[in-house]
Amino acid sequence: MSRTQEISLDTVSVRKKRKNKDTWTIIGFIGPAFIIYGVYVIYSIFMTFYYSMFNWTGIDANMVFLGLENYVRLFQDGVFWTSIQNNFLLVIASLLTQLPIGLIMALLLFSPIKGMRLFRSVYFMPFLMSTVAIGILFIFIYEGNYGLLNAIMGTIGLESLQTAWIGKESTAIWAVIATVCWQFAPFYMILFRATIVGIPEELYEAADIDGASGWQRFKNITLPLLMPIIITSAILSVIGSLKYFDLIYVMTGGGPNNSTELMATYMYKQTFTNFNMGYGSSISFSMFIIAFVVTVFILLGDKSRRGNE
Amino acid sequence: MMRVIKGIPLYLLAIAILIVTGLPFLIMLLTSFKGQMEFMTSPWSIPESFSLDNYLLLVELEFFGYFLNSLFVSVVAVAIVIIISAMASYPLARLKFRLNRPIFILFMVGMMIPIHTTLVPIFILTNKIGLYDSLFGLIGPYIAFALPISVVIFTQFMRDIPKELEESAKIDGCSHLRLFWNIIFPLLTPAVATVAIYNFIHIWNEFIFALVLTNSSQNATLPIGLREFYGEFSVNIPGIMAALTLGSLPLLLVYFIAQEKIVTGLAAGSVKG
């Protein structure tokens, strides 16, 4: 065997060894995260689909196989359709309120007003408060007799509009949506603010030299540079709205008369209040499918938009 | 920087938003110092005397147990998330292997999965392994749902670390494990802060797992405790406001101390997600 051959054989075996060693490193490093994620998330999704094919209380061992019957029932269930409708109403309202208000808040934080530290601190506070606390607090704000909102309306002469905001079918969903906006607009504010900070000052200086107005500067510099983060925010907002639960559960429990029901609250009700684990699972699996389809849809849309640029 | 809206209207808008965001907090705080009678007669006025009775009642009711529970669950879950997601990100960001991309995508998909889709199986699983109604039962799901964003943040960050750093160590015969702990991990500090802040806020305020997986008051976390308290004392509105104030205080205090860090951390986390 020539010397060169010897060396090359050697490198091959070293490489093999290294590859082998790498495999164990990879397994060792990814393993712990993968096991926890696999058990709690991936396995659970399959199990949800499995459970959704049974009539089962979840308490006793008696599981009756139904196939896809729960889904047929779901399609005919008016409350489920109401909840989907509310979820999409929340999606649209979130996009139309949280993002623009978040943007306005972010822009205000760059304007030459005094007491900026106070504005900045207070603007962000709602996002840090626990949703349960927000829910309880807003129950009192919307309360019909002594609630803050009605008190304010009384002071400014709008007595005729006073009402029990979350006690009435026609107003409850809007009252809840306003609260969601109150909670999440600050979150988008920070995302936008972080991006605006990164815009090079020279761009504005150049615009100043060209004599651009404030609006022109916003339209031609700030907004285009914010576009990627606006898209990200929109995705976060849509996905978040589709799986929304906490606030509605605390504030209205889906009522009055299912008028604020969301897929998640209805799922919770069927599963843990009525003990229809099988039926509840078919609702939660549908949520997964809807969230999945919507995400794919958004990502494809985003991709084609980027492709066009 | 940009003056789309100028002068007085600008101020008015800024103040209007300040009132809408701040007023609920102010009312909550002020009401918490009132007696029940005072609240009945003048619900929205400034309290006559700042009485701490409502807070003393909370101490008596051992409201602080909820704090300790939330703190325990959050700290343990966040610490484990940091370690295992940083470890998982190392091969995903730095090594070439066949399943690299699929595994990364599998983790990423987790960000759009509604927690509710996993709720029933996790409930049954937690029961089976005997962790129902224990704080340990919450830690697993919290870790699992914090992993996707954490892995994304860590891998993004690790890809930016220059390769030369580890190459010299490799020549010296350094193992991957030592390389990771001694060279890579210390460089991750900013990413660790982001991951910690992002997940801490979410886990501290998490509601539905705590609602489904625990049952007794001694295992209730803060959000559950607040809701329980609201259910029991719904007539005592100043008392509830004291509970809400106390319940919101920890995160707000931390925010006022480390404002910039939290804001940039959160922004970095979501932008990269």
Coordinates of C-alpha atoms in Angstrom, one line a residue:
Chain A
M1 CA 0.0 0.0 0.0
S2 CA 1.4 3.3 -1.0
R3 CA 1.8 6.1 1.5
T4 CA -0.9 8.3 -0.1
Q5 CA -3.4 5.4 0.0
E6 CA -2.7 4.9 3.6
I7 CA -3.3 8.5 4.4
S8 CA -6.5 8.6 2.5
L9 CA -7.8 5.5 4.1
D10 CA -7.0 7.0 7.4
T11 CA -9.0 10.2 6.7
V12 CA -11.9 8.1 5.6
S13 CA -12.0 6.2 8.9
V14 CA -11.5 9.4 10.8
R15 CA -14.3 11.0 8.9
K16 CA -16.5 8.0 9.6
K17 CA -15.7 8.2 13.3
R18 CA -16.4 11.9 13.3
K19 CA -19.7 11.3 11.5
N20 CA -20.6 8.7 14.1
K21 CA -19.6 11.0 16.9
D22 CA -21.6 13.8 15.3
T23 CA -24.7 11.6 15.2
W24 CA -24.5 11.0 18.9
T25 CA -23.9 14.7 19.6
I26 CA -26.9 15.6 17.5
I27 CA -29.1 13.1 19.3
G28 CA -27.8 14.2 22.7
F29 CA -28.3 17.9 22.0
I30 CA -31.6 17.8 20.3
G31 CA -33.0 14.8 22.3
P32 CA -34.3 16.5 25.5
A33 CA -36.1 19.3 23.6
F34 CA -37.4 16.9 21.1
I35 CA -38.8 14.4 23.6
I36 CA -40.7 17.1 25.6
Y37 CA -42.0 18.8 22.4
G38 CA -42.8 15.4 20.8
V39 CA -44.8 14.2 23.8
Y40 CA -46.7 17.4 24.7
V41 CA -47.3 18.8 21.2
I42 CA -46.9 16.3 18.4
Y43 CA -48.2 13.2 20.1
S44 CA -51.1 15.3 21.6
I45 CA -52.2 16.5 18.2
F46 CA -52.5 12.9 16.9
M47 CA -54.3 11.9 20.1
T48 CA -56.8 14.8 19.8
F49 CA -57.7 13.5 16.4
Y50 CA -58.0 10.0 17.8
Y51 CA -60.2 11.1 20.7
S52 CA -62.3 13.1 18.3
M53 CA -63.6 9.9 16.8
F54 CA -65.2 8.7 20.0
N55 CA -68.2 9.4 22.2
W56 CA -66.5 9.7 25.5
T57 CA -67.0 11.6 28.8
G58 CA -63.3 11.4 29.6
I59 CA -64.1 10.2 33.1
D60 CA -65.2 6.6 32.6
A61 CA -63.5 4.0 30.5
N62 CA -66.5 3.7 28.2
M63 CA -65.4 4.9 24.7
V64 CA -67.8 4.4 21.8
F65 CA -66.2 4.6 18.4
L66 CA -68.1 7.0 16.1
G67 CA -65.7 7.5 13.2
L68 CA -66.2 11.0 11.9
E69 CA -69.7 11.4 13.3
N70 CA -68.5 14.1 15.7
Y71 CA -67.4 16.2 12.7
V72 CA -70.8 15.7 11.0
R73 CA -72.5 16.9 14.2
L74 CA -70.1 19.8 14.4
F75 CA -71.0 21.0 10.9
Q76 CA -74.6 21.1 12.0
D77 CA -73.9 22.8 15.3
G78 CA -75.1 26.4 15.1
V79 CA -73.0 27.4 18.2
F80 CA -69.8 26.2 16.5
W81 CA -70.6 28.4 13.4
T82 CA -71.2 31.3 15.7
S83 CA -67.9 30.7 17.3
I84 CA -66.0 30.5 14.0
Q85 CA -67.8 33.7 12.9
N86 CA -66.7 35.4 16.1
N87 CA -63.2 34.2 15.7
F88 CA -63.0 35.7 12.3
L89 CA -64.6 38.9 13.5
L90 CA -61.9 39.1 16.1
V91 CA -59.2 38.4 13.4
I92 CA -60.5 41.3 11.3
A93 CA -61.1 43.7 14.2
S94 CA -57.6 42.9 15.5
L95 CA -56.0 43.7 12.2
L96 CA -58.0 46.9 11.8
T97 CA -57.5 48.2 15.3
Q98 CA -54.5 46.8 17.0
L99 CA -52.0 47.3 14.2
P100 CA -53.0 50.9 13.2
I101 CA -53.3 52.0 16.9
G102 CA -50.0 50.3 17.7
L103 CA -48.4 52.1 14.8
I104 CA -49.9 55.5 15.9
M105 CA -48.6 54.8 19.4
A106 CA -45.1 53.9 18.1
L107 CA -45.0 57.1 16.0
L108 CA -46.1 59.2 18.9
L109 CA -43.2 57.9 20.8
F110 CA -40.8 59.5 18.3
S111 CA -42.5 62.9 18.3
P112 CA -41.1 65.9 20.2
I113 CA -43.5 65.8 23.1
K114 CA -42.5 66.4 26.7
G115 CA -42.8 63.7 29.3
M116 CA -41.9 61.0 26.8
R117 CA -40.8 58.6 29.5
L118 CA -44.2 58.7 31.1
F119 CA -46.0 58.1 27.8
R120 CA -43.7 55.3 26.9
S121 CA -44.0 53.5 30.2
V122 CA -47.8 53.8 30.5
Y123 CA -48.5 52.9 26.9
F124 CA -46.8 49.5 27.3
M125 CA -48.4 48.5 30.7
P126 CA -51.5 46.7 29.4
F127 CA -49.4 44.1 27.7
L128 CA -47.8 43.1 30.9
M129 CA -50.9 42.7 32.9
S130 CA -52.3 39.2 33.2
T131 CA -55.2 38.6 31.0
V132 CA -57.3 37.3 33.9
A133 CA -56.7 40.6 35.7
I134 CA -57.6 42.6 32.6
G135 CA -60.8 40.6 32.2
I136 CA -61.9 41.2 35.8
L137 CA -61.0 44.8 35.7
F138 CA -63.0 45.4 32.5
I139 CA -66.0 43.6 33.9
F140 CA -66.1 46.5 36.4
I141 CA -65.4 49.1 33.7
Y142 CA -68.3 47.8 31.6
E143 CA -70.7 47.2 34.5
G144 CA -74.1 48.6 34.0
N145 CA -74.9 50.4 37.2
Y146 CA -71.7 51.9 38.5
G147 CA -69.3 50.9 35.8
L148 CA -66.6 53.4 34.8
L149 CA -67.6 53.6 31.1
N150 CA -71.2 54.5 32.0
A151 CA -69.9 57.0 34.6
I152 CA -67.8 58.7 32.0
M153 CA -70.7 58.8 29.5
G154 CA -72.9 60.2 32.2
T155 CA -70.4 63.0 32.8
I156 CA -70.2 64.0 29.2
G157 CA -73.9 63.9 28.6
L158 CA -74.3 60.5 26.8
E159 CA -76.7 59.0 29.3
S160 CA -78.9 57.7 26.5
L161 CA -76.1 55.3 25.4
Q162 CA -75.4 53.9 28.8
T163 CA -76.0 50.1 29.0
A164 CA -74.8 46.9 30.5
W165 CA -72.1 46.5 28.0
I166 CA -71.1 42.8 28.4
G167 CA -74.6 41.8 29.6
K168 CA -76.3 42.5 26.3
E169 CA -76.0 40.3 23.2
S170 CA -75.6 43.2 20.8
T171 CA -72.8 44.9 22.6
A172 CA -70.9 42.1 24.4
I173 CA -68.7 41.0 21.5
W174 CA -67.7 44.6 20.7
A175 CA -66.9 45.3 24.4
V176 CA -64.7 42.2 24.4
I177 CA -63.0 43.1 21.1
A178 CA -62.2 46.6 22.5
T179 CA -60.6 45.0 25.5
V180 CA -58.5 42.7 23.3
C181 CA -57.3 45.8 21.4
W182 CA -56.5 47.6 24.6
Q183 CA -54.4 44.6 25.7
F184 CA -52.5 44.0 22.4
A185 CA -52.0 47.3 20.7
P186 CA -49.0 48.0 23.0
F187 CA -47.4 44.8 21.9
Y188 CA -47.4 45.9 18.2
M189 CA -46.3 49.3 19.4
I190 CA -43.0 47.8 20.6
L191 CA -42.5 45.8 17.4
F192 CA -43.0 48.9 15.3
R193 CA -40.9 51.1 17.6
A194 CA -38.0 48.7 17.5
T195 CA -38.1 48.8 13.7
I196 CA -38.4 52.6 13.5
V197 CA -35.4 53.0 15.8
G198 CA -33.4 51.2 13.2
I199 CA -34.3 53.4 10.3
P200 CA -31.2 55.5 9.3
E201 CA -31.6 59.1 10.2
E202 CA -29.9 60.1 6.9
L203 CA -33.0 59.1 5.0
Y204 CA -35.1 61.7 6.8
E205 CA -32.4 64.3 6.5
A206 CA -32.3 63.7 2.7
A207 CA -36.1 64.0 2.7
D208 CA -35.9 67.2 4.6
I209 CA -33.5 68.7 2.0
D210 CA -36.0 67.7 -0.7
G211 CA -38.6 69.6 1.3
A212 CA -40.8 66.5 2.0
S213 CA -43.8 67.0 4.3
G214 CA -44.3 64.9 7.3
W215 CA -46.9 62.8 5.6
Q216 CA -44.6 62.3 2.6
R217 CA -41.8 61.2 4.8
F218 CA -44.1 58.7 6.5
K219 CA -45.5 57.4 3.3
N220 CA -42.2 57.1 1.4
I221 CA -39.7 56.2 4.1
T222 CA -41.2 54.9 7.3
L223 CA -44.1 52.8 5.9
P224 CA -42.2 50.9 3.3
L225 CA -39.4 50.1 5.7
L226 CA -42.0 48.9 8.3
M227 CA -43.7 46.6 5.8
P228 CA -41.9 43.4 6.8
I229 CA -42.7 43.9 10.5
I230 CA -46.3 44.8 9.6
I231 CA -46.6 41.5 7.8
T232 CA -45.1 39.6 10.8
S233 CA -47.5 41.5 13.1
A234 CA -50.4 40.6 10.9
I235 CA -49.5 36.9 11.0
L236 CA -49.1 37.1 14.8
S237 CA -52.4 38.9 15.1
V238 CA -54.3 36.5 12.9
I239 CA -53.0 33.3 14.6
G240 CA -53.4 34.9 18.0
S241 CA -57.0 35.8 17.3
L242 CA -57.8 32.3 16.0
K243 CA -56.7 30.7 19.3
Y244 CA -58.0 33.4 21.6
F245 CA -59.5 32.2 24.9
D246 CA -58.5 33.7 28.3
L247 CA -60.2 37.1 28.2
I248 CA -63.5 35.8 26.8
Y249 CA -63.6 33.0 29.3
V250 CA -63.1 35.3 32.2
M251 CA -65.3 38.2 31.0
T252 CA -68.4 36.5 29.5
G253 CA -67.7 32.8 29.4
G254 CA -69.0 32.9 25.8
G255 CA -72.3 34.5 26.8
P256 CA -74.8 36.1 26.9
N257 CA -76.5 33.4 24.8
N258 CA -73.3 32.3 23.0
S259 CA -72.9 35.8 21.5
T260 CA -69.2 36.0 22.4
E261 CA -68.5 32.3 22.0
L262 CA -65.1 31.5 20.3
M263 CA -63.9 28.1 19.1
A264 CA -61.7 27.8 22.2
T265 CA -64.3 28.7 24.7
Y266 CA -66.8 26.4 23.1
M267 CA -64.2 23.7 23.0
Y268 CA -63.5 24.2 26.7
K269 CA -67.2 24.2 27.5
Q270 CA -67.9 20.9 25.7
T271 CA -64.8 19.2 27.0
F272 CA -64.5 20.3 30.6
T273 CA -68.0 21.5 31.6
N274 CA -70.2 19.1 29.7
F275 CA -67.6 16.3 29.7
N276 CA -68.0 15.6 26.0
M277 CA -64.3 14.9 25.5
G278 CA -64.8 13.3 22.1
Y279 CA -66.9 16.1 20.8
G280 CA -64.7 18.7 22.4
S281 CA -61.7 17.1 20.7
S282 CA -63.3 17.4 17.3
I283 CA -63.7 21.2 18.0
S284 CA -60.0 21.5 19.0
F285 CA -58.9 19.5 16.0
S286 CA -60.9 21.7 13.8
M287 CA -59.2 24.7 15.4
F288 CA -55.8 23.2 14.5
I289 CA -56.9 22.6 10.9
I290 CA -58.2 26.2 10.5
A291 CA -55.1 27.7 12.1
F292 CA -53.0 25.5 9.8
V293 CA -54.8 26.4 6.6
V294 CA -54.8 30.1 7.4
T295 CA -51.1 30.1 8.2
V296 CA -50.2 28.3 5.0
F297 CA -52.4 30.7 3.1
I298 CA -50.7 33.7 4.7
L299 CA -47.2 32.3 4.1
L300 CA -48.0 31.5 0.4
G301 CA -49.4 35.0 0.0
D302 CA -46.3 36.5 1.6
K303 CA -44.0 34.4 -0.6
S304 CA -45.7 35.5 -3.8
R305 CA -45.6 39.1 -2.6
R306 CA -41.9 38.8 -2.0
G307 CA -41.5 37.1 -5.3
N308 CA -43.0 40.1 -7.1
E309 CA -40.7 42.6 -5.6
Chain B
M1 CA -38.1 62.1 13.7
M2 CA -41.4 62.3 11.8
R3 CA -43.9 64.9 12.3
V4 CA -47.0 63.6 10.6
I5 CA -49.2 65.2 13.2
K6 CA -48.0 68.5 14.6
G7 CA -48.3 70.6 17.7
I8 CA -51.5 70.6 19.8
P9 CA -53.4 67.8 18.0
L10 CA -50.3 65.7 18.6
Y11 CA -50.4 66.4 22.3
L12 CA -54.1 65.8 22.5
L13 CA -53.8 62.4 20.7
A14 CA -50.9 61.4 22.9
I15 CA -52.8 62.3 26.1
A16 CA -56.0 60.7 24.9
I17 CA -54.1 57.4 24.4
L18 CA -52.4 57.9 27.8
I19 CA -55.8 58.2 29.4
V20 CA -57.2 55.2 27.7
T21 CA -54.2 53.0 28.6
G22 CA -53.5 54.4 32.0
L23 CA -57.0 55.1 33.5
P24 CA -58.0 51.5 34.1
F25 CA -54.7 51.0 36.1
L26 CA -55.3 54.2 38.1
I27 CA -58.9 53.3 38.9
M28 CA -57.8 49.8 39.9
L29 CA -55.1 51.2 42.2
L30 CA -57.3 54.0 43.8
T31 CA -60.3 51.7 44.4
S32 CA -58.0 49.2 46.2
F33 CA -57.5 51.7 49.0
K34 CA -61.2 52.2 49.6
G35 CA -63.6 50.7 52.0
Q36 CA -66.7 48.9 50.8
M37 CA -69.0 51.6 52.0
E38 CA -67.0 54.3 50.4
F39 CA -67.0 52.5 47.1
M40 CA -70.8 52.1 47.2
T41 CA -71.4 55.8 47.8
S42 CA -68.8 57.2 45.4
P43 CA -67.3 54.5 43.2
W44 CA -65.0 56.6 41.1
S45 CA -63.8 59.3 43.4
I46 CA -60.3 59.6 44.9
P47 CA -60.3 57.7 48.2
E48 CA -60.8 59.8 51.4
S49 CA -58.0 57.9 53.2
F50 CA -55.6 55.4 51.7
S51 CA -56.5 52.4 53.8
L52 CA -54.5 49.2 53.5
D53 CA -57.2 47.0 54.9
N54 CA -57.8 45.3 51.6
Y55 CA -54.2 44.4 51.3
L56 CA -54.1 43.1 54.8
L57 CA -57.0 40.9 54.0
L58 CA -55.1 39.4 51.1
V59 CA -52.1 38.7 53.4
E60 CA -54.5 37.0 55.8
L61 CA -56.0 34.9 52.9
E62 CA -52.5 33.7 52.0
F63 CA -52.6 35.3 48.6
F64 CA -48.8 35.1 48.6
G65 CA -49.0 31.4 48.1
Y66 CA -50.1 32.1 44.5
F67 CA -47.1 34.3 44.0
L68 CA -44.7 31.6 45.1
N69 CA -46.4 29.0 42.9
S70 CA -46.2 31.3 39.8
L71 CA -42.6 32.1 40.6
F72 CA -41.7 28.5 41.0
V73 CA -43.3 27.3 37.8
S74 CA -42.0 30.3 35.8
V75 CA -38.4 30.1 37.0
V76 CA -38.1 26.4 36.7
A77 CA -39.8 26.2 33.3
V78 CA -37.8 29.2 31.9
A79 CA -34.5 27.8 33.2
I80 CA -35.1 24.4 31.6
V81 CA -36.3 26.0 28.3
I82 CA -33.1 28.0 28.1
I83 CA -30.8 25.1 28.6
I84 CA -32.6 22.5 26.3
S85 CA -33.5 24.9 23.6
A86 CA -30.0 26.4 23.4
M87 CA -28.6 22.8 23.2
A88 CA -31.1 21.8 20.5
S89 CA -30.3 24.9 18.6
Y90 CA -26.5 24.2 18.5
P91 CA -26.7 21.3 16.0
L92 CA -29.6 22.9 14.1
A93 CA -27.5 26.1 13.6
R94 CA -24.0 24.8 13.3
L95 CA -23.9 21.2 12.1
K96 CA -24.9 19.7 8.7
F97 CA -27.0 16.6 8.9
R98 CA -29.9 15.1 6.9
L99 CA -32.8 15.8 9.2
N100 CA -31.6 19.3 10.1
R101 CA -34.2 21.2 8.1
P102 CA -37.2 19.0 8.9
I103 CA -36.5 19.0 12.6
F104 CA -36.2 22.8 12.6
I105 CA -39.5 23.2 10.7
L106 CA -41.2 20.8 13.1
F107 CA -40.2 23.0 16.0
M108 CA -41.3 26.2 14.1
V109 CA -44.7 24.8 13.3
G110 CA -45.3 24.8 17.1
M111 CA -45.8 28.5 17.0
M112 CA -49.1 28.3 15.1
I113 CA -50.5 25.3 17.0
P114 CA -53.4 26.3 19.3
I115 CA -52.7 25.2 22.8
H116 CA -56.3 23.9 22.9
T117 CA -55.6 21.2 20.3
T118 CA -53.3 19.6 22.8
L119 CA -55.4 20.2 26.0
V120 CA -57.3 17.0 26.3
P121 CA -54.4 14.7 25.6
I122 CA -52.2 16.6 28.0
F123 CA -54.9 16.5 30.6
I124 CA -55.2 12.7 30.2
L125 CA -51.4 12.3 30.1
T126 CA -50.9 14.4 33.2
N127 CA -53.5 12.4 35.0
K128 CA -51.8 9.1 34.0
I129 CA -48.4 10.0 35.1
G130 CA -49.8 11.2 38.4
L131 CA -49.0 14.9 38.1
Y132 CA -52.5 16.2 38.0
D133 CA -53.0 19.0 40.4
S134 CA -49.3 19.5 41.0
L135 CA -47.1 22.4 40.0
F136 CA -44.7 19.9 38.3
G137 CA -47.6 18.9 35.9
L138 CA -47.6 22.5 34.6
I139 CA -43.9 22.7 33.9
G140 CA -43.9 20.1 31.0
P141 CA -46.5 21.8 28.9
Y142 CA -45.0 25.2 29.6
I143 CA -41.6 24.0 28.4
A144 CA -43.1 22.4 25.3
F145 CA -44.9 25.5 24.2
A146 CA -42.0 27.8 24.9
L147 CA -39.6 25.7 22.8
P148 CA -40.6 26.8 19.3
I149 CA -39.9 30.5 19.7
S150 CA -36.8 29.8 21.9
V151 CA -35.3 27.5 19.3
V152 CA -36.0 30.0 16.5
I153 CA -34.3 32.8 18.5
F154 CA -31.3 30.7 19.5
T155 CA -30.6 29.3 16.1
Q156 CA -30.9 32.8 14.5
F157 CA -28.4 34.1 17.0
M158 CA -26.0 31.2 16.7
R159 CA -25.8 31.4 13.0
D160 CA -24.2 34.8 13.4
I161 CA -21.4 33.5 15.6
P162 CA -18.2 33.3 13.5
K163 CA -17.2 29.8 12.6
E164 CA -13.5 30.4 13.3
L165 CA -14.1 30.5 17.0
E166 CA -15.0 26.9 17.2
E167 CA -12.6 25.7 14.5
S168 CA -9.5 26.5 16.6
A169 CA -11.1 24.8 19.5
K170 CA -11.8 21.7 17.4
I171 CA -8.2 21.5 16.3
D172 CA -7.3 21.4 19.9
G173 CA -9.5 18.3 20.2
C174 CA -12.4 20.0 22.1
S175 CA -15.6 18.0 22.2
H176 CA -18.9 19.4 21.0
L177 CA -20.2 19.4 24.5
R178 CA -17.3 21.5 25.9
L179 CA -17.3 23.6 22.8
F180 CA -21.0 24.4 23.4
W181 CA -20.7 25.1 27.1
N182 CA -17.4 26.9 27.1
I183 CA -17.5 28.8 23.9
I184 CA -20.9 29.1 22.4
F185 CA -23.2 29.4 25.4
P186 CA -21.3 32.3 27.0
L187 CA -21.7 34.2 23.7
L188 CA -25.5 33.7 23.8
T189 CA -26.2 36.1 26.7
P190 CA -28.3 38.6 24.7
A191 CA -30.4 35.7 23.2
V192 CA -30.8 34.2 26.7
A193 CA -32.2 37.4 28.0
T194 CA -34.6 37.6 25.1
V195 CA -35.8 34.0 25.5
A196 CA -36.0 34.5 29.3
I197 CA -38.1 37.7 29.1
Y198 CA -40.4 36.5 26.4
N199 CA -41.2 33.2 28.1
F200 CA -41.3 34.5 31.6
I201 CA -44.1 37.0 30.7
H202 CA -46.1 34.3 29.0
I203 CA -45.7 31.6 31.6
W204 CA -46.3 34.0 34.5
N205 CA -49.7 35.0 33.0
E206 CA -50.6 31.6 31.5
F207 CA -54.1 30.6 32.2
I208 CA -55.6 27.6 30.5
F209 CA -53.1 24.9 31.4
A210 CA -53.2 26.0 35.0
L211 CA -57.0 26.0 34.8
V212 CA -57.2 22.5 33.5
L213 CA -54.3 20.8 35.1
T214 CA -54.6 22.0 38.7
N215 CA -57.5 21.9 41.0
S216 CA -56.7 22.8 44.6
S217 CA -56.0 26.3 45.8
Q218 CA -52.6 25.4 47.2
N219 CA -51.5 24.6 43.7
A220 CA -53.1 27.6 42.0
T221 CA -50.9 30.0 40.1
L222 CA -51.6 33.8 40.2
P223 CA -54.1 34.0 37.3
I224 CA -56.1 31.1 38.8
G225 CA -55.8 32.6 42.2
L226 CA -57.2 35.9 41.0
R227 CA -60.1 34.3 39.3
E228 CA -60.9 32.2 42.4
F229 CA -60.7 35.3 44.5
Y230 CA -63.0 37.1 42.1
G231 CA -65.5 34.3 42.3
E232 CA -65.5 34.3 46.1
F233 CA -65.5 38.0 46.8
S234 CA -67.3 39.4 43.9
V235 CA -69.3 41.8 46.1
N236 CA -66.1 43.2 47.7
I237 CA -65.0 45.2 44.7
P238 CA -62.2 47.2 46.5
G239 CA -60.9 43.9 47.8
I240 CA -60.8 42.5 44.3
M241 CA -59.0 45.6 43.0
A242 CA -56.4 45.1 45.7
A243 CA -55.9 41.6 44.5
L244 CA -55.7 42.7 40.8
T245 CA -53.1 45.4 41.8
L246 CA -51.1 43.0 43.8
G247 CA -51.3 40.4 41.0
S248 CA -50.1 42.8 38.3
L249 CA -47.4 44.4 40.5
P250 CA -44.5 41.9 40.0
L251 CA -44.3 42.2 36.2
L252 CA -44.9 45.9 36.2
L253 CA -42.2 46.5 38.8
V254 CA -39.7 44.4 36.8
Y255 CA -40.7 46.4 33.8
F256 CA -40.1 49.7 35.4
I257 CA -36.7 48.5 36.6
A258 CA -35.5 47.0 33.3
Q259 CA -37.7 48.8 30.8
E260 CA -35.4 49.0 27.8
K261 CA -34.2 45.4 28.2
I262 CA -37.7 44.0 28.3
V263 CA -38.9 46.1 25.3
T264 CA -35.9 45.2 23.1
G265 CA -36.0 41.6 24.2
L266 CA -39.7 41.3 23.4
A267 CA -39.2 43.0 20.0
A268 CA -36.2 40.9 19.1
G269 CA -38.1 37.7 20.0
S270 CA -41.1 38.4 17.9
V271 CA -39.4 39.9 15.0
K272 CA -37.3 36.8 14.6
G273 CA -40.3 34.6 15.2

